[in-house]
Every structure is written in C-alpha cells, then in structure tokens.
C-alpha cells in the first residue's frame, strides 16, 4: 500500500490498483487510436499525429477534429462520469444494484430532456439544462422518500426503482402527446448514443468533471468509512448523513450531466464499478479505477457499433443495453445464490 500526501489531500493505493489503472489507461489509448484511424475515412497514425501537430491537410483536419475527436472525448468523459456516479451510489447503499439508471436518476433526467424536445423543440443546451434540473429533482425526491432516521441502502434502491417506473410512465405519456417529428427525436435521444456529438457536449461534461471529480476524490476516504457502517464512521469523526448527502449530490450531478450529453446510456454505471473492484481487489469504492474502466467500456462499445454496423450508425446505448442486460441477469443470479447459501 502506497500513500501520496499533499497539503490538501492524502491518497492511499495499492500496487495492484496502480497496475490495473495503468493498464486501463493504456487500453483506452489503444482504443482511441483505433477509433481515430479506422472508419469510412481511414487515416494512418502518422496522418493523425501530423494533424495534432498542425501539419495535416484539410481532409485530415476535418475527419479528426470534426468527426472523430469530439465523439471520442465525449465517450471517455461520459463513461467516466457514469462509472463514478455508479461507484458512489453502490458504495453509499452497499448494494451492487444501485446505479443511476436502476434507481430512477437517469429516467428523471430523461423526463426533463423529453419535455424540452417535445414541448419546446429546444436546443442541445436547453435539453441539457432540462435533463440536469429534473435529474436533481428526482434524486431529491428519492432521497426524501427513502429517509427514515437516515437512509438505508436497500430502502434507497427499492424506492428508486419505484420512482424510475413512475418517471418512465411520465416519459411515455409525453411521447404520446408529441408530434411525429418531436417523438422521433425524443425516442432517438432516449436510446442513448454518441452520434453527431460535438465539442459542445464534450465541453459540458469536461467542465462538470473539473468541478465534481475533485469533490468525489476528496470525499472518497469518507465513502470508504461509510461502507463500514454509520456508527463506525461517526466514531471516526465523519458526519454520516451530511457526507452521504454531499456524495449523493456529486453522484447525481455526474449522472445528470452525462445523460444530458449522451442520453440515458444504460449499465455502464452498474457494471464498471463492480468490474473495477474485482480487477483491483480493492475493499473500498475504487473511484479512479471505476472512472478509467467506464471510459474504456464506452469507447470500446462505441467503436464496436461503428465498425460492425457501418451502413447503419447504431446508438451506443443499444450495445451497452444488450451487454448490460446479460450482466444484470448474471448479477441477480449471483446475488440469489449468495442469499441461498447463507
């Protein structure tokens, strides 16, 4: 176990976690290079490097800086934001099923986006604002409904699932009241994807991560203490409920911004934190590894749908939904076996 201290932060990590994090970062770079050089407009690695150095021609500049790079950066940032959000929620609730798309936060954010698209035919900025606003409102409702002398993880998950079902019904109702054009636009957004994503979306998520990522890392040590139970955390000087509320706000903010930028991409927030824990062998939430794995998963998934279906640009949400559904079935079966064994 190694410790890095600065004036403001003290971080502890194992050699295994460092090795896994380095490997995940390297794989992300490999996937990024593959994304940049392949496709309908193939480029060589040399052409891409020349473009970054300002020595590329107009064709390469357009392909790199307009078509591929903003989409790639959005994928990395959205995947990292979703994974961080899921890691925080799973740690807070001590429940592997806790993720923003399972307990209602993503559906709540989708309600605001659909309302803007259907009722106001709003821009991307207006859609993002609507998604973030209703995502925060939904999370506040789930928290208040789950609060009973504190918030217990199992109660939070159950109430979140119920609220998610209600918001799904609201979303379906909004779609029935829309014109055909607006309904198609909203339904396309609901699948979740990175098609036609540009620098505006990448910039919004980047700005959110600049603010929220340091908050998550600073509160990460308290998050590990909360996993030991409120009594233990309180005995070690942590205000359990205040810390839980702050972490929940960070988690919701990450999920809402990611949803606003790319739509409700499912299962990245559920799977990435658990896979990161297994890879690192960490007992705590493993926020850094979760963020790296989330970015990698979304980049690889988006690369797969682009290259396997070049004639029909499928939204990446279809790929994550298909793979995530299988993962959820496996997870439920594993949890059931554990419950039966005990």
Coordinates of C-alpha atoms in Angstrom, one line a residue:
X1 CA 0.0 0.0 0.0
X2 CA 1.4 3.4 -1.0
X3 CA 0.5 6.8 0.3
X4 CA 0.7 10.2 -1.6
X5 CA 0.2 13.3 0.5
X6 CA -0.2 16.9 -0.4
X7 CA -1.3 19.8 1.7
X8 CA -4.9 19.3 0.9
X9 CA -5.3 15.6 0.1
X10 CA -3.9 12.2 1.2
X11 CA -4.3 9.3 -1.2
X12 CA -3.6 5.6 -0.5
X13 CA -3.5 3.0 -3.2
X14 CA -2.1 -0.5 -3.7
X15 CA 0.5 -1.6 -6.3
X16 CA -2.2 -3.8 -7.9
X17 CA -4.6 -0.8 -8.2
X18 CA -1.8 1.2 -9.8
X19 CA -1.0 -1.6 -12.2
X20 CA -4.7 -2.0 -13.2
X21 CA -5.2 1.7 -13.6
X22 CA -2.1 2.0 -15.9
X23 CA -3.4 -1.0 -17.9
X24 CA -6.8 0.6 -18.3
X25 CA -5.4 3.9 -19.4
X26 CA -3.1 2.1 -21.9
X27 CA -6.1 0.1 -23.3
X28 CA -8.1 3.4 -23.6
X29 CA -5.3 4.9 -25.6
X30 CA -5.2 1.8 -27.9
X31 CA -9.0 2.0 -28.4
X32 CA -8.7 5.7 -29.1
X33 CA -6.0 5.2 -31.8
X34 CA -8.1 2.5 -33.4
X35 CA -11.1 4.9 -33.4
X36 CA -9.1 7.7 -35.0
X37 CA -7.5 5.8 -37.8
X38 CA -10.4 3.4 -39.0
X39 CA -13.8 4.0 -40.5
X40 CA -15.3 5.3 -43.7
X41 CA -12.4 7.8 -43.9
X42 CA -9.3 5.8 -43.0
X43 CA -6.2 7.6 -41.8
X44 CA -2.7 6.5 -40.8
X45 CA -1.3 7.0 -37.4
X46 CA 1.2 9.4 -39.0
X47 CA -1.6 11.5 -40.5
X48 CA -3.4 11.7 -37.2
X49 CA -0.2 12.8 -35.4
X50 CA 0.5 15.4 -38.1
X51 CA -3.0 16.8 -37.7
X52 CA -2.5 17.2 -33.9
X53 CA 0.8 18.9 -34.6
X54 CA -1.0 21.3 -37.0
X55 CA 0.7 19.9 -40.1
X56 CA -2.3 17.9 -41.5
X57 CA -4.2 18.7 -44.7
X58 CA -7.8 19.9 -44.7
X59 CA -9.2 16.4 -45.2
X60 CA -7.5 15.0 -42.2
X61 CA -8.3 18.1 -40.1
X62 CA -12.0 17.7 -40.8
X63 CA -12.0 13.9 -40.1
X64 CA -10.0 14.2 -36.8
X65 CA -11.3 17.5 -35.3
X66 CA -14.9 17.5 -36.5
X67 CA -16.0 13.9 -36.9
X68 CA -13.9 11.7 -34.6
X69 CA -12.1 13.5 -31.8
X70 CA -15.1 15.2 -30.1
X71 CA -17.1 12.0 -30.2
X72 CA -14.1 10.1 -28.7
X73 CA -13.6 12.6 -25.9
X74 CA -17.3 12.7 -25.2
X75 CA -17.3 8.9 -24.9
X76 CA -14.4 8.9 -22.5
X77 CA -15.8 11.6 -20.3
X78 CA -19.4 10.3 -20.3
X79 CA -18.2 6.8 -19.5
X80 CA -16.1 8.1 -16.6
X81 CA -18.9 10.3 -15.2
X82 CA -21.4 7.4 -15.3
X83 CA -18.9 5.0 -13.7
X84 CA -18.1 7.4 -10.9
X85 CA -21.8 8.0 -10.3
X86 CA -22.4 4.3 -10.0
X87 CA -19.4 3.7 -7.8
X88 CA -20.6 6.3 -5.3
X89 CA -24.2 5.0 -5.3
X90 CA -23.1 1.4 -4.8
X91 CA -20.8 2.3 -2.0
X92 CA -23.3 4.5 -0.3
X93 CA -26.1 1.9 -0.4
X94 CA -23.8 -1.1 -0.1
X95 CA -25.9 -2.7 -2.8
X96 CA -24.5 -3.8 -6.2
X97 CA -27.8 -2.9 -7.9
X98 CA -27.5 0.7 -7.1
X99 CA -26.8 2.8 -10.2
X100 CA -28.4 5.9 -11.6
X101 CA -30.2 4.0 -14.4
X102 CA -31.6 1.4 -12.0
X103 CA -32.9 3.7 -9.2
X104 CA -34.5 6.5 -11.2
X105 CA -32.0 9.3 -11.6
X106 CA -31.4 8.6 -15.3
X107 CA -35.2 8.3 -16.0
X108 CA -35.7 11.6 -14.1
X109 CA -33.1 13.3 -16.2
X110 CA -34.7 11.9 -19.3
X111 CA -38.1 13.5 -18.3
X112 CA -36.7 17.0 -18.5
X113 CA -34.9 16.4 -21.8
X114 CA -38.1 14.9 -23.4
X115 CA -40.2 17.8 -22.1
X116 CA -37.8 20.3 -23.7
X117 CA -37.6 18.3 -27.0
X118 CA -41.4 17.7 -27.2
X119 CA -42.9 20.8 -25.8
X120 CA -40.4 23.5 -26.7
X121 CA -38.3 22.0 -29.5
X122 CA -35.3 23.3 -27.6
X123 CA -31.6 23.3 -28.4
X124 CA -29.0 21.0 -27.1
X125 CA -28.2 23.5 -24.3
X126 CA -31.8 23.7 -23.3
X127 CA -32.1 19.9 -23.4
X128 CA -29.1 19.6 -21.1
X129 CA -30.5 22.1 -18.7
X130 CA -33.8 20.3 -18.6
X131 CA -32.2 16.9 -18.0
X132 CA -30.0 18.2 -15.2
X133 CA -32.8 20.0 -13.5
X134 CA -35.3 17.1 -13.4
X135 CA -32.4 14.7 -12.6
X136 CA -31.7 16.7 -9.4
X137 CA -35.4 17.0 -8.6
X138 CA -35.9 13.2 -9.0
X139 CA -32.9 12.4 -6.8
X140 CA -34.1 14.8 -4.1
X141 CA -37.5 13.0 -4.2
X142 CA -35.9 9.6 -3.9
X143 CA -33.7 10.7 -1.0
X144 CA -36.6 12.3 0.9
X145 CA -38.8 9.2 0.4
X146 CA -36.0 6.9 1.5
X147 CA -35.1 9.0 4.5
X148 CA -36.2 7.4 7.8
X149 CA -33.7 8.1 10.6
X150 CA -31.1 8.1 7.9
X151 CA -31.0 6.5 4.5
X152 CA -30.6 2.7 4.3
X153 CA -29.2 1.3 1.1
X154 CA -31.9 -1.4 0.5
X155 CA -34.7 1.2 1.1
X156 CA -33.0 3.7 -1.3
X157 CA -32.8 1.0 -4.1
X158 CA -36.4 -0.1 -3.7
X159 CA -37.8 3.4 -3.7
X160 CA -35.6 4.4 -6.6
X161 CA -36.9 1.5 -8.7
X162 CA -40.5 2.6 -7.9
X163 CA -39.7 6.2 -8.8
X164 CA -37.9 5.0 -12.0
X165 CA -41.1 3.2 -13.1
X166 CA -43.2 6.4 -12.4
X167 CA -40.8 8.6 -14.4
X168 CA -40.8 6.0 -17.3
X169 CA -44.6 6.3 -17.4
X170 CA -44.4 10.1 -17.5
X171 CA -41.9 9.9 -20.3
X172 CA -44.2 7.5 -22.3
X173 CA -47.1 10.0 -21.8
X174 CA -45.0 12.9 -23.1
X175 CA -44.1 10.9 -26.2
X176 CA -47.8 10.2 -26.9
X177 CA -48.6 13.9 -26.8
X178 CA -45.8 14.9 -29.2
X179 CA -45.8 15.4 -32.9
X180 CA -44.3 12.6 -35.0
X181 CA -41.1 14.6 -35.6
X182 CA -40.7 15.5 -32.0
X183 CA -41.5 12.0 -30.8
X184 CA -38.9 10.5 -33.2
X185 CA -36.3 13.0 -32.0
X186 CA -37.1 12.2 -28.3
X187 CA -37.1 8.5 -28.9
X188 CA -33.7 8.6 -30.6
X189 CA -32.3 10.6 -27.7
X190 CA -33.8 8.1 -25.2
X191 CA -31.8 5.2 -26.7
X192 CA -28.6 7.0 -25.7
X193 CA -25.8 7.5 -28.1
X194 CA -22.8 9.5 -29.3
X195 CA -23.9 10.0 -32.9
X196 CA -23.5 13.7 -34.0
X197 CA -21.9 14.6 -30.7
X198 CA -19.5 17.5 -31.0
X199 CA -17.3 19.8 -29.0
X200 CA -20.3 21.4 -27.2
X201 CA -21.2 18.1 -25.5
X202 CA -17.6 17.3 -24.7
X203 CA -17.1 20.7 -23.2
X204 CA -20.1 20.5 -20.9
X205 CA -19.1 17.1 -19.5
X206 CA -15.5 18.2 -19.1
X207 CA -16.5 21.3 -17.1
X208 CA -18.7 19.2 -14.9
X209 CA -15.8 16.7 -14.2
X210 CA -13.4 19.5 -13.4
X211 CA -15.7 20.5 -10.6
X212 CA -17.2 17.2 -9.5
X213 CA -14.2 14.8 -9.9
X214 CA -12.1 16.5 -7.2
X215 CA -15.1 16.5 -4.9
X216 CA -15.6 12.8 -5.4
X217 CA -11.9 12.0 -4.8
X218 CA -11.7 14.2 -1.7
X219 CA -14.8 12.6 -0.2
X220 CA -13.6 9.1 -1.3
X221 CA -11.9 8.4 2.0
X222 CA -15.1 9.2 3.9
X223 CA -17.0 7.0 1.5
X224 CA -14.8 4.1 2.5
X225 CA -15.6 4.7 6.1
X226 CA -19.3 4.9 5.4
X227 CA -19.1 1.4 4.0
X228 CA -18.1 0.2 7.5
X229 CA -21.5 1.5 8.8
X230 CA -22.7 4.8 10.2
X231 CA -21.7 4.0 13.8
X232 CA -18.1 3.3 12.8
X233 CA -17.9 6.3 10.5
X234 CA -19.4 8.6 13.2
X235 CA -16.9 7.2 15.8
X236 CA -14.1 8.1 13.4
X237 CA -15.3 11.7 13.1
X238 CA -17.4 11.6 10.0
X239 CA -20.8 13.2 9.9
X240 CA -22.5 10.2 8.2
X241 CA -25.7 11.9 6.9
X242 CA -24.1 15.1 5.8
X243 CA -21.4 13.2 4.0
X244 CA -23.9 10.9 2.4
X245 CA -26.0 13.9 1.1
X246 CA -22.9 15.5 -0.3
X247 CA -21.8 12.3 -2.1
X248 CA -25.3 11.8 -3.4
X249 CA -25.3 15.3 -4.8
X250 CA -22.0 14.6 -6.6
X251 CA -23.3 11.3 -7.9
X252 CA -26.5 12.8 -9.3
X253 CA -24.6 15.7 -10.8
X254 CA -22.3 13.3 -12.7
X255 CA -25.2 11.2 -13.9
X256 CA -27.3 14.2 -14.9
X257 CA -24.6 15.8 -17.0
X258 CA -23.6 12.5 -18.7
X259 CA -27.3 11.9 -19.5
X260 CA -27.7 15.4 -20.8
X261 CA -24.7 15.0 -23.1
X262 CA -25.3 11.5 -24.5
X263 CA -28.8 10.4 -23.4
X264 CA -29.6 7.7 -20.9
X265 CA -26.8 5.2 -21.7
X266 CA -27.5 2.2 -19.5
X267 CA -25.5 -0.3 -17.5
X268 CA -22.1 1.5 -17.7
X269 CA -22.7 2.9 -14.2
X270 CA -23.9 -0.5 -12.9
X271 CA -21.1 -2.7 -14.3
X272 CA -17.9 -0.6 -14.4
X273 CA -17.6 0.0 -10.6
X274 CA -18.0 -3.7 -9.8
X275 CA -15.6 -4.9 -12.5
X276 CA -13.1 -2.3 -11.3
X277 CA -13.3 -3.7 -7.7
X278 CA -12.7 -7.2 -9.0
X279 CA -9.7 -6.2 -11.1
X280 CA -8.1 -4.1 -8.3
X281 CA -9.1 -6.3 -5.4
X282 CA -9.9 -3.2 -3.5
X283 CA -12.1 -3.2 -0.4
X284 CA -13.2 0.4 -1.0
X285 CA -15.1 2.1 -3.8
X286 CA -12.1 2.4 -6.2
X287 CA -13.2 5.7 -7.8
X288 CA -10.2 6.2 -10.1
X289 CA -10.3 2.7 -11.5
X290 CA -14.0 2.9 -12.0
X291 CA -13.7 6.1 -14.0
X292 CA -11.0 4.7 -16.2
X293 CA -12.9 1.5 -16.8
X294 CA -16.1 3.4 -17.5
X295 CA -14.4 5.5 -20.1
X296 CA -12.8 2.4 -21.7
X297 CA -16.1 0.5 -21.8
X298 CA -18.0 3.2 -23.6
X299 CA -15.2 3.9 -26.1
X300 CA -14.9 0.2 -27.0
X301 CA -18.7 -0.2 -27.2
X302 CA -19.0 2.9 -29.5
X303 CA -16.1 1.6 -31.6
X304 CA -17.9 -1.8 -31.9
X305 CA -21.2 -0.3 -33.1
X306 CA -19.5 2.0 -35.6
X307 CA -17.3 -0.7 -37.2
X308 CA -19.7 -3.7 -37.0
X309 CA -22.7 -1.7 -38.5
X310 CA -21.0 0.9 -40.7
X311 CA -24.1 1.3 -43.0
X312 CA -26.5 2.0 -40.1
X313 CA -24.9 4.1 -37.3
X314 CA -26.5 2.5 -34.3
X315 CA -26.6 4.4 -31.0
X316 CA -24.1 3.0 -28.5
X317 CA -26.9 2.7 -25.9
X318 CA -28.1 -0.4 -27.8
X319 CA -24.8 -2.1 -27.3
X320 CA -24.5 -1.2 -23.6
X321 CA -28.1 -2.2 -23.1
X322 CA -27.6 -5.6 -24.7
X323 CA -24.4 -6.4 -22.8
X324 CA -25.6 -4.8 -19.6
X325 CA -28.8 -6.9 -19.6
X326 CA -26.8 -10.1 -19.7
X327 CA -24.6 -8.7 -16.9
X328 CA -27.6 -7.8 -14.8
X329 CA -29.1 -11.3 -15.2
X330 CA -25.7 -12.8 -14.1
X331 CA -25.5 -10.4 -11.2
X332 CA -29.0 -11.2 -9.9
X333 CA -28.3 -14.9 -10.2
X334 CA -25.1 -14.5 -8.3
X335 CA -26.7 -12.5 -5.5
X336 CA -29.6 -15.0 -5.3
X337 CA -27.0 -17.9 -4.9
X338 CA -25.3 -15.9 -2.2
X339 CA -28.6 -15.4 -0.4
X340 CA -29.5 -19.1 -0.7
X341 CA -26.1 -20.1 0.6
X342 CA -26.4 -18.0 3.7

